[in-house]
Short mmCIF file of C-alpha atoms in Angstrom, two decimals:
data_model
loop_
_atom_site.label_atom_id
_atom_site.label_comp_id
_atom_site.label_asym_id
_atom_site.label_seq_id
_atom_site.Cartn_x
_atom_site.Cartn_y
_atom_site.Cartn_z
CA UNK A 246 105.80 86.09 102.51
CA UNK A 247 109.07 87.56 100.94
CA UNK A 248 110.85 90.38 102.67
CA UNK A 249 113.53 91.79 101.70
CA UNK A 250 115.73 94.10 104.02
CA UNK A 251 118.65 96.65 103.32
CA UNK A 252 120.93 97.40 106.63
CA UNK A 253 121.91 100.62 107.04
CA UNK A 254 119.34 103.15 106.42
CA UNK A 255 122.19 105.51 105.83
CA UNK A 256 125.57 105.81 105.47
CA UNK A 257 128.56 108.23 104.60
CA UNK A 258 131.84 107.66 103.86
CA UNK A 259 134.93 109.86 102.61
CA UNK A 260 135.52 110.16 99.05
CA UNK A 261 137.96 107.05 97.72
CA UNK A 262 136.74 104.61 100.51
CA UNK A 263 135.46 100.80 99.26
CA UNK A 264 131.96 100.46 101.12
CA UNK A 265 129.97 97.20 100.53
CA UNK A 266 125.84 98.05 100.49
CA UNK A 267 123.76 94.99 102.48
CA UNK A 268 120.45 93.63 101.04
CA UNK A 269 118.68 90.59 102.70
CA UNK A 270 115.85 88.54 101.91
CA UNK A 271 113.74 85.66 103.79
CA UNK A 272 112.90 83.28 100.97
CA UNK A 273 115.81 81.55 98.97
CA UNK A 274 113.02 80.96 96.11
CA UNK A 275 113.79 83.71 93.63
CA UNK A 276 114.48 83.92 90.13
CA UNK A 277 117.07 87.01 90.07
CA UNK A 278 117.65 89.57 92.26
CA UNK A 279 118.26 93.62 90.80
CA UNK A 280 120.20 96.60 92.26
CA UNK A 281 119.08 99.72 91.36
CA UNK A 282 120.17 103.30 92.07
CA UNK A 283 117.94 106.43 92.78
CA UNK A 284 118.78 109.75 92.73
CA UNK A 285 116.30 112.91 94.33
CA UNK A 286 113.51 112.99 92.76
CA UNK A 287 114.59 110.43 90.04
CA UNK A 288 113.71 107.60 88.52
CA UNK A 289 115.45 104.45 88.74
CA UNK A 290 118.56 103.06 86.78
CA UNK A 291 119.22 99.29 87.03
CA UNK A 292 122.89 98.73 87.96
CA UNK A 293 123.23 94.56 88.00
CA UNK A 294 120.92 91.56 87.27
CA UNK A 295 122.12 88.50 88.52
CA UNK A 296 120.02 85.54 88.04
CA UNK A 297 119.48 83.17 90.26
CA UNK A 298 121.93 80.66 88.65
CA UNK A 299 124.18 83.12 89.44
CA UNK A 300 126.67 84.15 91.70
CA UNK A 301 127.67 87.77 90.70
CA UNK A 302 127.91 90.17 88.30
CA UNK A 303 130.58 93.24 87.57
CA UNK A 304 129.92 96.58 86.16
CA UNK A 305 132.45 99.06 86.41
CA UNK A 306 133.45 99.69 89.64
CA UNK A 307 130.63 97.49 91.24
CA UNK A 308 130.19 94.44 91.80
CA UNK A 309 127.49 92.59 93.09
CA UNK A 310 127.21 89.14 94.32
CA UNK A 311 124.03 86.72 95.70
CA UNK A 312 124.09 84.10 98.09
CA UNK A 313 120.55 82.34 97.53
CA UNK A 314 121.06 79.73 100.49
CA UNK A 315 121.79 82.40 103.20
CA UNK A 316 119.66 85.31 101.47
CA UNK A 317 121.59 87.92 100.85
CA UNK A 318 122.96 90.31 98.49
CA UNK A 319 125.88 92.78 98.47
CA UNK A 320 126.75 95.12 96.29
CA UNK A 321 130.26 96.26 96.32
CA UNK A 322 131.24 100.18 95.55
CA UNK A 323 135.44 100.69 94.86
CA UNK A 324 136.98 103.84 94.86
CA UNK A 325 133.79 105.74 95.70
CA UNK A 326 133.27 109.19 94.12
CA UNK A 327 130.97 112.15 95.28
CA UNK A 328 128.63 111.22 92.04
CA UNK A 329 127.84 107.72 93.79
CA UNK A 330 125.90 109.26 96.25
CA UNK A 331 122.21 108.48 96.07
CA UNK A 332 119.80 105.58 97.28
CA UNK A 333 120.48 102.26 96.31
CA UNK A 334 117.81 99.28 96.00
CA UNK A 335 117.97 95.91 95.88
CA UNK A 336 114.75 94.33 94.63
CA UNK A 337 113.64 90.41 94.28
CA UNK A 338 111.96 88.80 91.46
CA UNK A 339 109.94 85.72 93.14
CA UNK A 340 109.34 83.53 89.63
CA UNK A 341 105.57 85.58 90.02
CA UNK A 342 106.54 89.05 88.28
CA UNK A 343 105.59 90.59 91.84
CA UNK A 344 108.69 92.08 92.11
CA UNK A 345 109.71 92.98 96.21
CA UNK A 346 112.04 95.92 96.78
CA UNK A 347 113.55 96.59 99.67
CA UNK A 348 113.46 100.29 101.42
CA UNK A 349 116.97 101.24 100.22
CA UNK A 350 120.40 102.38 101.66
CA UNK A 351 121.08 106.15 101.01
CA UNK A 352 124.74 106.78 100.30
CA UNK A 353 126.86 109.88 101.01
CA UNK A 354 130.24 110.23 99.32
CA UNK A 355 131.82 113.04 101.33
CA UNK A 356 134.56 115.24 99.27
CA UNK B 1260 116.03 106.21 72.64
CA UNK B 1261 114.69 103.83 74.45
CA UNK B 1262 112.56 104.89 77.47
CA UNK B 1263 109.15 105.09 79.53
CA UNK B 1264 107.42 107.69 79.78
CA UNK B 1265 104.91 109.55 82.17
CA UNK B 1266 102.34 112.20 82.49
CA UNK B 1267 101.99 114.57 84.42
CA UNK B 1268 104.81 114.58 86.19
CA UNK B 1269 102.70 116.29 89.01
CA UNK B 1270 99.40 116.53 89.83
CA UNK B 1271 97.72 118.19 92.69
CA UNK B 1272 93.77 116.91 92.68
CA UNK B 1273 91.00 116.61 95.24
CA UNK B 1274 89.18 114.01 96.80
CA UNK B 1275 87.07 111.88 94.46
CA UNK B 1276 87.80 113.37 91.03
CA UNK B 1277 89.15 110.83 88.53
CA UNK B 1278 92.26 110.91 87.40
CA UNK B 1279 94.82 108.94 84.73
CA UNK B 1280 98.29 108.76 84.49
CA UNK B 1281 99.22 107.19 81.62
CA UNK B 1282 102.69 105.33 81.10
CA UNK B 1283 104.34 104.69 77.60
CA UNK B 1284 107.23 103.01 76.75
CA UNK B 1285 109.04 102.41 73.22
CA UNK B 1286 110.98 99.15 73.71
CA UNK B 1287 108.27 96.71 72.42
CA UNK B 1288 108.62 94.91 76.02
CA UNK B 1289 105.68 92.86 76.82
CA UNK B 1290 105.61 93.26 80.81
CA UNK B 1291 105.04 96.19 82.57
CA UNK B 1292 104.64 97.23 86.51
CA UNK B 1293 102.70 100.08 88.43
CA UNK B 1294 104.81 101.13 91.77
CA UNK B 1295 103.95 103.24 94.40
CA UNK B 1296 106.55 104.73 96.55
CA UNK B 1297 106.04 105.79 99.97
CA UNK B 1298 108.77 107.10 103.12
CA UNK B 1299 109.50 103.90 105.26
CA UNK B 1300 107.61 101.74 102.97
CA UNK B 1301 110.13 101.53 99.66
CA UNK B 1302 108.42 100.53 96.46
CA UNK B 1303 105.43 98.38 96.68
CA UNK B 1304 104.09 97.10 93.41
CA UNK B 1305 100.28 97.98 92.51
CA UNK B 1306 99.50 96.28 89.16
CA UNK B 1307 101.23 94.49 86.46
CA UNK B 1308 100.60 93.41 82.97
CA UNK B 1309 102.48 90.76 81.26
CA UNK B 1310 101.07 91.43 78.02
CA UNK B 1311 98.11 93.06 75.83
CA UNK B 1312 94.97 92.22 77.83
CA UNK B 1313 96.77 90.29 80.10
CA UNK B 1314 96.72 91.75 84.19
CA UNK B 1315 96.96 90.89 87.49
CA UNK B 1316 97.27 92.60 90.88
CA UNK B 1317 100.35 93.33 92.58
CA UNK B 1318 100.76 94.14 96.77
CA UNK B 1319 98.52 97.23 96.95
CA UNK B 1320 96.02 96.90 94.03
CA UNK B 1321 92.76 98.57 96.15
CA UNK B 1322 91.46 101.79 94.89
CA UNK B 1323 93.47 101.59 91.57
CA UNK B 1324 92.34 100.36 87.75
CA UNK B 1325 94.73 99.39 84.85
CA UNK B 1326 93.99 98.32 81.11
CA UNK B 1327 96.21 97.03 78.75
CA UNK B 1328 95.02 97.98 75.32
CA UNK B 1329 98.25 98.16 73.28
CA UNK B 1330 101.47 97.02 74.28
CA UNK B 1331 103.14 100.25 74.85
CA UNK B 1332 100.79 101.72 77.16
CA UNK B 1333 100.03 101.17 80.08
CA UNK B 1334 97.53 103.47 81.99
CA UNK B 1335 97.13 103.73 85.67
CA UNK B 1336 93.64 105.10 86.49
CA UNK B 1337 92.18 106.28 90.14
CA UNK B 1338 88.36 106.32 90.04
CA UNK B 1339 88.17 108.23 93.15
CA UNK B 1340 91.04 109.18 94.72
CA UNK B 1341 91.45 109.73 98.56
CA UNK B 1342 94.26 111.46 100.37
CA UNK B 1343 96.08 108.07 101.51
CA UNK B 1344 96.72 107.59 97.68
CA UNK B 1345 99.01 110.98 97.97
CA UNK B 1346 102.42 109.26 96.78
CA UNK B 1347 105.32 109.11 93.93
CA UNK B 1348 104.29 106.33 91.27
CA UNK B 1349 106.66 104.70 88.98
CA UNK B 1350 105.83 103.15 85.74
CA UNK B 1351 108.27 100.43 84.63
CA UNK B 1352 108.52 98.04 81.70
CA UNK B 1353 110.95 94.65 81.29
CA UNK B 1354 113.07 93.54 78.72
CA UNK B 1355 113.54 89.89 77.67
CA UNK B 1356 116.68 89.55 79.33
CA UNK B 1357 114.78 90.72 82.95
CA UNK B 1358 116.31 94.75 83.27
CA UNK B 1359 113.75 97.09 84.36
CA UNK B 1360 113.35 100.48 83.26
CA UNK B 1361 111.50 103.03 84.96
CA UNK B 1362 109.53 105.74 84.28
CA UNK B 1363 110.73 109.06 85.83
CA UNK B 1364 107.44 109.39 88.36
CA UNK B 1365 104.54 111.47 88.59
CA UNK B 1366 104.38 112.96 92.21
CA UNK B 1367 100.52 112.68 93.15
CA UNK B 1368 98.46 115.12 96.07
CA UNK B 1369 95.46 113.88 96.64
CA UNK B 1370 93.65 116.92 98.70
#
């Protein structure tokens, strides 16, 4: 069964740092792979698709990449900014529509 | 604009009374997802539809009904709703290209 992991929980950094956001998953079979940020109490706003084909995709200041072989998934934050701060999911489309998210990384973007 | 949308937004109910909360969007999309999202457990996906008429269950699909009459609604409905249902749902549709959008949640207390 897929799983898909995001390592740390938590984390908080100083305002201007570059900070790369971890998501893992166990089953190389997938047909794209979305990050997704969530504010408090908020819905959530897709940041990057990247299909399976592939490799990353650039929005901005982020930048995501996939690595299907070794199952993982980072997504890449530059310059970060107080507004970044929130909860960021990664989430795994397995060719079935049932969609697996992992539990999410909150982010703190100290002033 | 193009959106999803939810109601209530929060509901505070007691054990056993039925309850809907309907989801609309206005982006013509033919798939759409119920989530559930619970503290430690991240998004786990209840229902989806891939089209009028056309669902199937997702990870946590007991104690919960959908239909899919028209395209741009898609209803969630709790016959009798017990206190381990207590969680934030998200509504979501997907657009031919494989972005999600999500509803902005309805915060449920079962009682």
């Amino acid at each position: 069964k897929q799983e898909v992991t995001q390592i740390p929980a938590a984390l908080s950094v100083p305002e201007g740092e570059n900070l790369v956001l971890n998501c893992s998953f166990t089953d190389s079979a997938i047909y794209n792979l979305q990050w997704f940020r969530q504010d408090p109490g908020k819905g959530l706003t897709s940041l990057l698709l990247i299909q399976s084909s592939q490799r990353e995709q650039t929005s901005g200041r982020l930048n995501a990449s996939l690595d299907k072989s070794s199952g993982r998934s980072t997504l890449y934050i530059a310059a970060s900014q107080p507004g970044d701060s929130a909860t960021y999911l990664c989430a795994v489309d397995p060719w079935t529509y049932k969609y697996i998210f992992g539990t999410g990384t909150r982010l703190k973007v100290l002033a | 604009e193009a959106q999803v949308t939810q109601n209530p937004r929060y509901l505070i109910t007691v054990t056993g009374k039925k309850l809907t909360v309907t989801c609309s969007q206005n982006m013509n999309h033919e798939y759409m997802s119920w989530y559930r999202q619970d503290p430690g457990l991240g998004l786990r996906q209840i229902y989806y539809s891939m089209n009028v008429e056309v669902t199937d269950k997702g990870d946590v699909p007991e104690g919960y009904k959908v239909s899919r009459k028209e395209k741009r609604n898609f209803p969630l409905i709790l016959e009798s709703p017990s206190p381990n249902q207590t969680s934030l749902y998200f509504c979501a549709s997907i657009s031919g290209s494989y972005e999600q959008y999500f509803g902005p949640g309805t915060r449920l207390t079962v009682t």
